[in-house]
Amino acid sequence: MKDAYTFDKDEAGLDVSYQKQFNAYKNIMDRLHLEYRIVRADTGVMGGLLSEEFQALAPLGEDILVLCDDCGLSSNIEVCAAKPELASVEDTLEELTLVETPNSRTIEEVVDFLHRDVKKFVKTLIYNIDGTPVAVMVRGDRDVNEVKLRKLYGAANVELADPETVVKVTNADIGFAGPVGIGCELIMDEEVSHMYNFVTGANKTGYHYTGVNQRDFTAAKVADLRNIQDGDICPVCGGRVHFAHGIEVGNTFKLGTKYAKALDLQYLDSNNQLQYVWMGSYGIGPARAMAALAEQNVDENGINWPKDLAPYQVAIVIISMKDEQQVAIANKLHDELQAAGIEVILDDREERPGVKFKDMELIGIPYRITVGRGVKDGKVELKPRIGESVEVSIEDAVNEVKKLF
Ligand SMILES: [Zn+2]
C-alpha cells in the first residue's frame, strides 16, 4: 500500500484535507485509465466517520458494488440499505401447523418438498454476536448482511454460531431452526415483518411450521438486516439497482479523533487548551491497480497497457539483423526518441519478425516502429498495438511519435 495521513486541528480542516486527497486520488485513477467507481463503504476495522473506496470494475473482483443508473447510487453491498419487498396482504391468517419434512434441511430442499414459493419461507440463522447467540430471520431467498448486524449491536465480532450452539438453542439438529419457541434472542429483517402465513423451521428435528405469523413469536428487534439483491428497488430513488464486481484499488477514510484519542495526540489551541487532532487516512494499492488494469486491458495477444503506464512507450523492431542499413537506422531512431524523452526499447534479437511482433504485443508496448525493407525508400512503419500501421518517412518518424504523446 501507498499510505498517506492528514492531521488537522478540527473537523472543518479534516474536510478540506480529505477533499484534496480525494481529488488527487481521482486524478490518479483517471490518468491510469482505469474503469472505476467510487463507492460508499463500511469503515470496518479502521473505524471513523466516512469511508469511500475506489473500485476498479472487473468480473473477477471480490467486492460487490450496487449501482443505480437512475440516481447514480454507488455503494458497496456491505453498507447498501435494502428496501423491503411488500408481500400482498392476506385476509385470513392460517393456523400454525407442524408438518413433517423428513430429510429437508436446506431452504431448497424444503421449498421442493412443500411446493411453495421461496418468498413464502423465512430462514432463521443463529449468529454468535460477541459471544451471545442471536437468531436472525430473513426471507428464504435473502442473505443476512453481517456488517448491518454488527452495527445494530455495536458488536466487535459477528459470526455464524457453531453447530453445538445451534443444537442447544433450537433443541434440534442443524437445519430446523425457527422463531417459534427458540431459546435465544430473536430479531427479524424488516421485510419479514410484512409477511403472512409463512414457513419456518419448527425447532424440532424433521419438522417445519406452516402458517407462521407474527402472533406466534416475539422479535426483540426489527431492522434492515439483509443484503440488497441484483434487481431490487433502489433505496434512494425507487428505481432498480444492478450489481457489478470490483477490485478495491484505493480508499479514503475520515478517521476523526479515534486514533488521536487512542494515542493521546493533542495540540494547544489559541486559548491554550489541549485539543485532539482530526485525522484522515488514504491508501492506494499499486499492485492491485496494476492487476486491475491488466484485467481490464487484456486481449488474446497480451496486455494493452495505457500509454502512460506501459513499461516502454515505443518498441523498435528490426526485421533483418543482417541488413546493416536497417540496424543503423533502427539505432539512430532509438537514440533520437530517447533524447526526445520517449521510453523506447530496441528489439535487435536474432529472431523471426513474427516472434518479435508477438513479444512486443504480449508485453503491451503501445506503439511499434518496424524497420524493414522500406528503409531503401526512406520509409518505416508506425503501428499502434491495436490498429492499422502507417508508413512514415524516416525523417518524420520521431515527430510522428512525439505527437502521440
Ligand atoms: Zn436509484
Short mmCIF file of C-alpha atoms and ligand atoms in Angstrom, two decimals:
data_model
loop_
_atom_site.label_atom_id
_atom_site.label_comp_id
_atom_site.label_asym_id
_atom_site.label_seq_id
_atom_site.Cartn_x
_atom_site.Cartn_y
_atom_site.Cartn_z
CA MET A 1 0.00 0.00 0.00
CA LYS A 2 0.90 3.58 -0.60
CA ASP A 3 -0.31 5.28 2.55
CA ALA A 4 -0.94 8.90 3.47
CA TYR A 5 -2.27 10.57 6.60
CA THR A 6 -3.53 14.06 7.29
CA PHE A 7 -3.67 15.82 10.66
CA ASP A 8 -5.91 18.82 11.26
CA LYS A 9 -6.95 20.91 14.20
CA ASP A 10 -10.69 20.47 13.69
CA GLU A 11 -13.34 18.76 11.61
CA ALA A 12 -13.56 21.61 9.07
CA GLY A 13 -9.82 21.24 8.48
CA LEU A 14 -10.21 17.49 8.01
CA ASP A 15 -12.97 18.10 5.46
CA VAL A 16 -10.63 20.32 3.40
CA SER A 17 -7.68 17.90 3.61
CA TYR A 18 -9.90 14.94 2.81
CA GLN A 19 -11.29 16.63 -0.30
CA LYS A 20 -7.77 17.46 -1.56
CA GLN A 21 -6.59 13.88 -1.10
CA PHE A 22 -9.80 12.52 -2.61
CA ASN A 23 -9.40 14.74 -5.69
CA ALA A 24 -5.76 13.68 -6.08
CA TYR A 25 -6.80 10.02 -5.95
CA LYS A 26 -9.46 10.66 -8.55
CA ASN A 27 -6.86 12.27 -10.84
CA ILE A 28 -4.53 9.29 -10.38
CA MET A 29 -7.28 6.80 -11.27
CA ASP A 30 -8.25 8.88 -14.31
CA ARG A 31 -4.65 9.04 -15.54
CA LEU A 32 -4.34 5.28 -15.12
CA HIS A 33 -7.33 4.99 -17.50
CA LEU A 34 -8.98 2.68 -15.02
CA GLU A 35 -12.65 1.99 -15.39
CA TYR A 36 -13.72 2.54 -11.80
CA ARG A 37 -16.48 3.60 -9.44
CA ILE A 38 -16.25 5.47 -6.16
CA VAL A 39 -18.46 3.74 -3.60
CA ARG A 40 -19.53 4.29 -0.02
CA ALA A 41 -18.14 1.54 2.14
CA ASP A 42 -18.02 0.20 5.66
CA THR A 43 -15.42 1.88 7.87
CA GLY A 44 -14.74 -1.65 9.18
CA VAL A 45 -11.76 -2.23 11.43
CA MET A 46 -10.39 1.25 10.67
CA GLY A 47 -13.43 2.88 12.29
CA GLY A 48 -14.05 6.59 11.90
CA LEU A 49 -16.68 8.73 10.21
CA LEU A 50 -16.56 8.01 6.49
CA SER A 51 -15.04 5.50 4.10
CA GLU A 52 -15.03 5.70 0.32
CA GLU A 53 -13.50 3.11 -1.97
CA PHE A 54 -12.08 3.37 -5.47
CA GLN A 55 -13.29 0.15 -7.11
CA ALA A 56 -11.94 -0.98 -10.48
CA LEU A 57 -14.65 -2.79 -12.40
CA ALA A 58 -13.68 -6.40 -13.15
CA PRO A 59 -15.83 -9.55 -13.36
CA LEU A 60 -13.47 -11.44 -11.05
CA GLY A 61 -13.43 -8.65 -8.42
CA GLU A 62 -14.16 -9.85 -4.92
CA ASP A 63 -16.35 -6.87 -3.90
CA ILE A 64 -19.97 -6.48 -4.94
CA LEU A 65 -20.97 -2.97 -5.95
CA VAL A 66 -24.57 -1.80 -6.00
CA LEU A 67 -25.21 0.69 -8.80
CA CYS A 68 -28.31 2.60 -9.88
CA ASP A 69 -28.31 4.21 -13.31
CA ASP A 70 -31.32 6.39 -12.45
CA CYS A 71 -29.90 8.27 -9.46
CA GLY A 72 -26.18 7.41 -9.59
CA LEU A 73 -26.23 5.38 -6.36
CA SER A 74 -22.87 3.68 -5.96
CA SER A 75 -22.33 1.62 -2.85
CA ASN A 76 -20.51 -1.39 -1.53
CA ILE A 77 -23.13 -4.07 -0.84
CA GLU A 78 -21.89 -4.16 2.77
CA VAL A 79 -23.44 -0.79 3.56
CA CYS A 80 -26.22 -0.51 1.00
CA ALA A 81 -29.68 -0.12 2.52
CA ALA A 82 -32.27 -2.66 1.34
CA LYS A 83 -35.95 -1.77 0.99
CA PRO A 84 -38.43 -4.48 1.96
CA GLU A 85 -40.46 -6.02 -0.81
CA LEU A 86 -44.04 -5.81 0.45
CA ALA A 87 -45.99 -9.06 0.39
CA SER A 88 -49.66 -8.81 -0.58
CA VAL A 89 -51.92 -8.63 2.46
CA GLU A 90 -53.76 -11.86 3.16
CA ASP A 91 -57.20 -11.68 4.80
CA THR A 92 -57.09 -14.90 6.74
CA LEU A 93 -54.26 -15.94 8.93
CA GLU A 94 -53.66 -19.66 8.63
CA GLU A 95 -53.31 -21.81 11.68
CA LEU A 96 -49.82 -22.63 12.87
CA THR A 97 -49.32 -26.19 11.65
CA LEU A 98 -46.49 -28.61 12.35
CA VAL A 99 -45.58 -30.54 9.18
CA GLU A 100 -43.16 -33.40 8.80
CA THR A 101 -40.30 -32.57 6.41
CA PRO A 102 -38.01 -35.58 6.57
CA ASN A 103 -34.50 -35.05 5.14
CA SER A 104 -35.30 -31.45 4.19
CA ARG A 105 -32.82 -29.16 5.86
CA THR A 106 -31.73 -26.58 3.35
CA ILE A 107 -34.15 -23.96 2.10
CA GLU A 108 -34.01 -25.52 -1.41
CA GLU A 109 -34.92 -28.94 -0.06
CA VAL A 110 -37.87 -27.61 1.95
CA VAL A 111 -39.12 -25.47 -0.95
CA ASP A 112 -39.03 -28.57 -3.17
CA PHE A 113 -40.72 -30.74 -0.59
CA LEU A 114 -43.58 -28.34 0.25
CA HIS A 115 -44.01 -26.98 -3.29
CA ARG A 116 -44.33 -23.36 -2.20
CA ASP A 117 -42.76 -20.15 -3.48
CA VAL A 118 -39.42 -19.45 -1.78
CA LYS A 119 -40.80 -15.99 -0.93
CA LYS A 120 -43.19 -17.72 1.49
CA PHE A 121 -40.27 -19.08 3.51
CA VAL A 122 -38.32 -17.47 6.31
CA LYS A 123 -34.79 -18.60 7.16
CA THR A 124 -33.66 -18.43 10.76
CA LEU A 125 -29.87 -18.23 11.18
CA ILE A 126 -28.16 -18.44 14.53
CA TYR A 127 -25.32 -15.94 14.94
CA ASN A 128 -22.72 -15.56 17.61
CA ILE A 129 -22.61 -11.83 18.42
CA ASP A 130 -19.77 -11.06 20.81
CA GLY A 131 -20.32 -14.45 22.44
CA THR A 132 -24.15 -14.30 22.67
CA PRO A 133 -26.37 -16.37 20.37
CA VAL A 134 -28.93 -14.37 18.37
CA ALA A 135 -31.44 -15.83 15.87
CA VAL A 136 -31.84 -13.72 12.70
CA MET A 137 -34.85 -14.09 10.40
CA VAL A 138 -34.71 -13.20 6.68
CA ARG A 139 -36.92 -14.23 3.77
CA GLY A 140 -35.97 -17.58 2.21
CA ASP A 141 -34.24 -16.09 -0.82
CA ARG A 142 -32.31 -13.39 1.09
CA ASP A 143 -28.89 -13.29 2.76
CA VAL A 144 -28.05 -11.83 6.14
CA ASN A 145 -25.75 -8.79 5.99
CA GLU A 146 -23.22 -9.25 8.79
CA VAL A 147 -22.00 -5.65 8.66
CA LYS A 148 -25.56 -4.43 9.37
CA LEU A 149 -25.82 -6.99 12.17
CA ARG A 150 -22.55 -5.80 13.70
CA LYS A 151 -23.67 -2.17 13.57
CA LEU A 152 -27.10 -2.95 15.07
CA TYR A 153 -25.41 -4.42 18.14
CA GLY A 154 -22.34 -2.19 18.15
CA ALA A 155 -20.51 -5.52 18.23
CA ALA A 156 -16.86 -6.31 17.64
CA ASN A 157 -17.43 -9.86 16.36
CA VAL A 158 -20.24 -11.37 14.34
CA GLU A 159 -20.08 -14.92 13.01
CA LEU A 160 -22.39 -17.86 12.43
CA ALA A 161 -22.80 -19.83 15.64
CA ASP A 162 -21.06 -23.19 15.91
CA PRO A 163 -23.18 -26.38 15.49
CA GLU A 164 -23.17 -27.02 19.24
CA THR A 165 -24.79 -23.64 19.95
CA VAL A 166 -27.35 -24.13 17.17
CA VAL A 167 -28.38 -27.52 18.58
CA LYS A 168 -28.62 -26.01 22.08
CA VAL A 169 -30.85 -23.02 21.21
CA THR A 170 -33.09 -24.92 18.76
CA ASN A 171 -33.23 -28.20 20.65
CA ALA A 172 -32.98 -29.86 17.20
CA ASP A 173 -30.47 -30.92 14.57
CA ILE A 174 -28.97 -28.31 12.26
CA GLY A 175 -31.45 -27.20 9.59
CA PHE A 176 -34.65 -26.86 11.62
CA ALA A 177 -34.21 -23.50 13.37
CA GLY A 178 -37.30 -21.30 13.52
CA PRO A 179 -38.73 -18.40 15.53
CA VAL A 180 -41.40 -20.30 17.45
CA GLY A 181 -40.04 -21.31 20.84
CA ILE A 182 -36.39 -20.57 20.04
CA GLY A 183 -34.09 -20.46 23.06
CA CYS A 184 -32.26 -17.18 22.38
CA GLU A 185 -32.86 -13.57 21.38
CA LEU A 186 -34.75 -13.35 18.10
CA ILE A 187 -34.57 -10.47 15.61
CA MET A 188 -36.02 -10.08 12.12
CA ASP A 189 -35.35 -8.32 8.88
CA GLU A 190 -37.84 -5.56 8.16
CA GLU A 191 -39.12 -7.48 5.13
CA VAL A 192 -40.24 -10.39 7.30
CA SER A 193 -42.45 -8.02 9.32
CA HIS A 194 -44.54 -7.56 6.14
CA MET A 195 -45.05 -11.30 5.55
CA TYR A 196 -48.03 -13.53 6.39
CA ASN A 197 -48.61 -17.27 6.57
CA PHE A 198 -45.01 -18.25 6.00
CA VAL A 199 -42.96 -21.41 6.54
CA THR A 200 -40.17 -21.70 9.10
CA GLY A 201 -38.20 -24.40 10.84
CA ALA A 202 -40.00 -25.81 13.90
CA ASN A 203 -37.05 -26.23 16.28
CA LYS A 204 -37.80 -29.94 16.08
CA THR A 205 -35.72 -32.36 14.01
CA GLY A 206 -37.57 -33.32 10.81
CA TYR A 207 -40.31 -30.68 11.10
CA HIS A 208 -41.30 -27.25 9.83
CA TYR A 209 -44.19 -24.96 10.61
CA THR A 210 -46.58 -23.59 8.01
CA GLY A 211 -48.99 -20.73 8.71
CA VAL A 212 -46.44 -18.84 10.77
CA ASN A 213 -47.42 -15.25 11.59
CA GLN A 214 -46.14 -12.60 13.93
CA ARG A 215 -48.65 -13.63 16.62
CA ASP A 216 -46.57 -16.83 17.01
CA PHE A 217 -43.29 -15.29 18.20
CA THR A 218 -41.77 -12.13 19.62
CA ALA A 219 -38.90 -10.41 17.85
CA ALA A 220 -36.70 -8.20 20.02
CA LYS A 221 -35.68 -6.01 17.06
CA VAL A 222 -36.90 -5.30 13.53
CA ALA A 223 -34.29 -3.76 11.24
CA ASP A 224 -32.76 -3.81 7.75
CA LEU A 225 -30.59 -6.90 8.15
CA ARG A 226 -30.30 -8.30 4.64
CA ASN A 227 -28.11 -7.82 1.59
CA ILE A 228 -29.70 -5.89 -1.22
CA GLN A 229 -30.03 -8.10 -4.35
CA ASP A 230 -29.44 -7.51 -8.04
CA GLY A 231 -32.66 -6.03 -9.47
CA ASP A 232 -34.02 -4.87 -6.09
CA ILE A 233 -35.65 -1.49 -5.56
CA CYS A 234 -33.09 1.32 -5.26
CA PRO A 235 -33.14 2.59 -1.66
CA VAL A 236 -32.58 6.16 -2.88
CA CYS A 237 -34.84 6.68 -5.90
CA GLY A 238 -37.12 3.65 -6.15
CA GLY A 239 -35.60 2.56 -9.50
CA ARG A 240 -33.86 -0.78 -9.90
CA VAL A 241 -30.28 -1.46 -8.84
CA HIS A 242 -27.81 -3.67 -10.66
CA PHE A 243 -24.63 -5.32 -9.42
CA ALA A 244 -21.07 -5.08 -10.64
CA HIS A 245 -17.89 -6.69 -9.33
CA GLY A 246 -14.99 -4.56 -8.25
CA ILE A 247 -11.34 -4.75 -7.19
CA GLU A 248 -10.66 -2.25 -4.42
CA VAL A 249 -7.61 -0.27 -5.60
CA GLY A 250 -7.82 2.66 -3.21
CA ASN A 251 -9.67 4.01 -0.23
CA THR A 252 -10.02 7.20 1.74
CA PHE A 253 -11.12 7.47 5.38
CA LYS A 254 -12.21 10.28 7.61
CA LEU A 255 -10.92 8.89 10.88
CA GLY A 256 -11.98 11.80 13.09
CA THR A 257 -10.36 11.71 16.54
CA LYS A 258 -10.45 7.93 17.06
CA TYR A 259 -6.70 7.33 16.82
CA ALA A 260 -5.74 10.73 18.27
CA LYS A 261 -7.63 9.70 21.42
CA ALA A 262 -6.07 6.22 21.41
CA LEU A 263 -2.56 7.73 21.09
CA ASP A 264 -3.29 10.88 23.11
CA LEU A 265 -2.29 13.04 20.16
CA GLN A 266 -3.18 16.61 21.14
CA TYR A 267 -2.19 20.18 20.41
CA LEU A 268 -2.54 23.50 22.26
CA ASP A 269 -5.18 25.74 20.68
CA SER A 270 -5.19 29.58 20.69
CA ASN A 271 -6.81 29.53 24.15
CA ASN A 272 -4.02 27.34 25.45
CA GLN A 273 -6.38 24.36 25.67
CA LEU A 274 -5.39 20.85 24.66
CA GLN A 275 -7.44 19.55 21.73
CA TYR A 276 -7.43 16.25 19.86
CA VAL A 277 -6.09 16.15 16.31
CA TRP A 278 -8.51 15.22 13.49
CA MET A 279 -7.09 12.56 11.19
CA GLY A 280 -7.63 11.29 7.68
CA SER A 281 -6.12 8.16 6.12
CA TYR A 282 -5.63 7.43 2.42
CA GLY A 283 -4.29 4.38 0.58
CA ILE A 284 -3.69 3.07 -2.91
CA GLY A 285 -2.65 -0.50 -3.69
CA PRO A 286 -0.22 -0.10 -6.63
CA ALA A 287 -0.02 -3.85 -7.25
CA ARG A 288 -3.82 -4.17 -7.13
CA ALA A 289 -4.14 -1.21 -9.51
CA MET A 290 -1.72 -2.93 -11.93
CA ALA A 291 -3.65 -6.21 -11.64
CA ALA A 292 -6.96 -4.43 -12.24
CA LEU A 293 -5.53 -2.62 -15.28
CA ALA A 294 -4.25 -5.92 -16.68
CA GLU A 295 -7.74 -7.41 -16.18
CA GLN A 296 -9.39 -4.50 -17.95
CA ASN A 297 -6.93 -4.30 -20.85
CA VAL A 298 -6.16 -7.90 -21.68
CA ASP A 299 -6.81 -9.32 -25.15
CA GLU A 300 -5.83 -12.51 -26.97
CA ASN A 301 -2.32 -11.11 -27.66
CA GLY A 302 -1.44 -9.95 -24.15
CA ILE A 303 -1.88 -6.74 -22.20
CA ASN A 304 -2.68 -3.45 -23.85
CA TRP A 305 -1.18 -1.10 -21.25
CA PRO A 306 -2.36 2.52 -21.17
CA LYS A 307 0.43 4.55 -22.82
CA ASP A 308 1.35 6.45 -19.61
CA LEU A 309 1.82 3.19 -17.77
CA ALA A 310 3.46 0.86 -20.30
CA PRO A 311 6.99 -0.33 -19.49
CA TYR A 312 8.06 1.25 -22.80
CA GLN A 313 6.02 3.55 -24.94
CA VAL A 314 7.57 2.52 -28.25
CA ALA A 315 9.26 -0.65 -29.49
CA ILE A 316 11.55 -0.56 -32.50
CA VAL A 317 11.68 -3.89 -34.28
CA ILE A 318 14.43 -4.67 -36.77
CA ILE A 319 13.20 -7.10 -39.41
CA SER A 320 16.60 -8.34 -40.63
CA MET A 321 19.62 -8.16 -38.34
CA LYS A 322 21.78 -8.98 -41.39
CA ASP A 323 20.78 -5.75 -43.10
CA GLU A 324 23.29 -3.13 -41.93
CA GLN A 325 21.14 -0.25 -43.13
CA GLN A 326 18.14 -1.46 -41.10
CA VAL A 327 20.30 -1.88 -38.00
CA ALA A 328 21.84 1.56 -38.38
CA ILE A 329 18.53 3.36 -38.88
CA ALA A 330 16.88 1.50 -36.01
CA ASN A 331 19.70 2.52 -33.69
CA LYS A 332 19.52 6.12 -34.88
CA LEU A 333 15.72 6.27 -34.28
CA HIS A 334 16.21 4.68 -30.85
CA ASP A 335 18.70 7.35 -29.79
CA GLU A 336 16.60 10.21 -31.17
CA LEU A 337 13.43 9.00 -29.44
CA GLN A 338 15.29 8.55 -26.18
CA ALA A 339 16.69 12.06 -26.49
CA ALA A 340 13.12 13.29 -27.04
CA GLY A 341 12.06 11.79 -23.70
CA ILE A 342 10.21 8.81 -25.15
CA GLU A 343 10.72 5.47 -23.40
CA VAL A 344 11.86 3.16 -26.17
CA ILE A 345 13.02 -0.45 -26.45
CA LEU A 346 15.03 -1.75 -29.40
CA ASP A 347 14.34 -5.33 -30.39
CA ASP A 348 17.61 -6.36 -32.06
CA ARG A 349 17.38 -10.06 -31.23
CA GLU A 350 18.18 -12.68 -33.84
CA GLU A 351 14.55 -13.80 -34.05
CA ARG A 352 11.97 -14.05 -36.78
CA PRO A 353 9.90 -10.83 -37.17
CA GLY A 354 6.71 -12.68 -36.17
CA VAL A 355 8.25 -13.68 -32.84
CA LYS A 356 9.35 -10.11 -32.15
CA PHE A 357 5.93 -8.66 -33.01
CA LYS A 358 4.20 -11.19 -30.75
CA ASP A 359 6.52 -10.46 -27.83
CA MET A 360 6.05 -6.69 -28.07
CA GLU A 361 2.27 -7.17 -28.12
CA LEU A 362 2.45 -9.59 -25.21
CA ILE A 363 4.42 -7.10 -23.08
CA GLY A 364 1.94 -4.43 -24.10
CA ILE A 365 4.08 -1.76 -25.78
CA PRO A 366 1.51 0.74 -27.15
CA TYR A 367 3.40 1.64 -30.38
CA ARG A 368 5.79 -0.18 -32.66
CA ILE A 369 8.14 1.13 -35.29
CA THR A 370 9.07 -1.56 -37.78
CA VAL A 371 12.37 -1.06 -39.59
CA GLY A 372 12.39 -3.33 -42.62
CA ARG A 373 12.88 -3.33 -46.38
CA GLY A 374 11.20 0.08 -46.67
CA VAL A 375 14.36 1.81 -45.45
CA LYS A 376 15.68 1.56 -49.01
CA ASP A 377 12.93 4.05 -49.95
CA GLY A 378 13.39 6.08 -46.76
CA LYS A 379 10.32 4.59 -45.02
CA VAL A 380 9.50 2.82 -41.74
CA GLU A 381 6.18 1.56 -40.39
CA LEU A 382 4.44 3.02 -37.34
CA LYS A 383 1.78 0.83 -35.75
CA PRO A 384 -0.35 1.18 -32.61
CA ARG A 385 -0.71 -2.07 -30.67
CA ILE A 386 -4.39 -2.11 -31.65
CA GLY A 387 -4.97 -0.64 -35.12
CA GLU A 388 -3.50 -0.32 -38.58
CA SER A 389 0.09 0.53 -39.43
CA VAL A 390 1.04 3.60 -41.48
CA GLU A 391 4.16 4.27 -43.48
CA VAL A 392 6.17 7.29 -42.38
CA SER A 393 9.42 8.72 -43.67
CA ILE A 394 12.47 8.08 -41.52
CA GLU A 395 12.90 11.85 -41.03
CA ASP A 396 9.31 12.29 -39.75
CA ALA A 397 9.22 9.17 -37.56
CA VAL A 398 10.37 10.83 -34.32
CA ASN A 399 7.97 13.76 -34.74
CA GLU A 400 5.05 11.43 -35.51
CA VAL A 401 5.73 9.51 -32.29
CA LYS A 402 6.07 12.73 -30.26
CA LYS A 403 2.62 13.80 -31.49
CA LEU A 404 1.15 10.61 -29.97
CA PHE A 405 2.35 11.64 -26.51
ZN ZN B 1 -31.54 5.00 -7.65
#
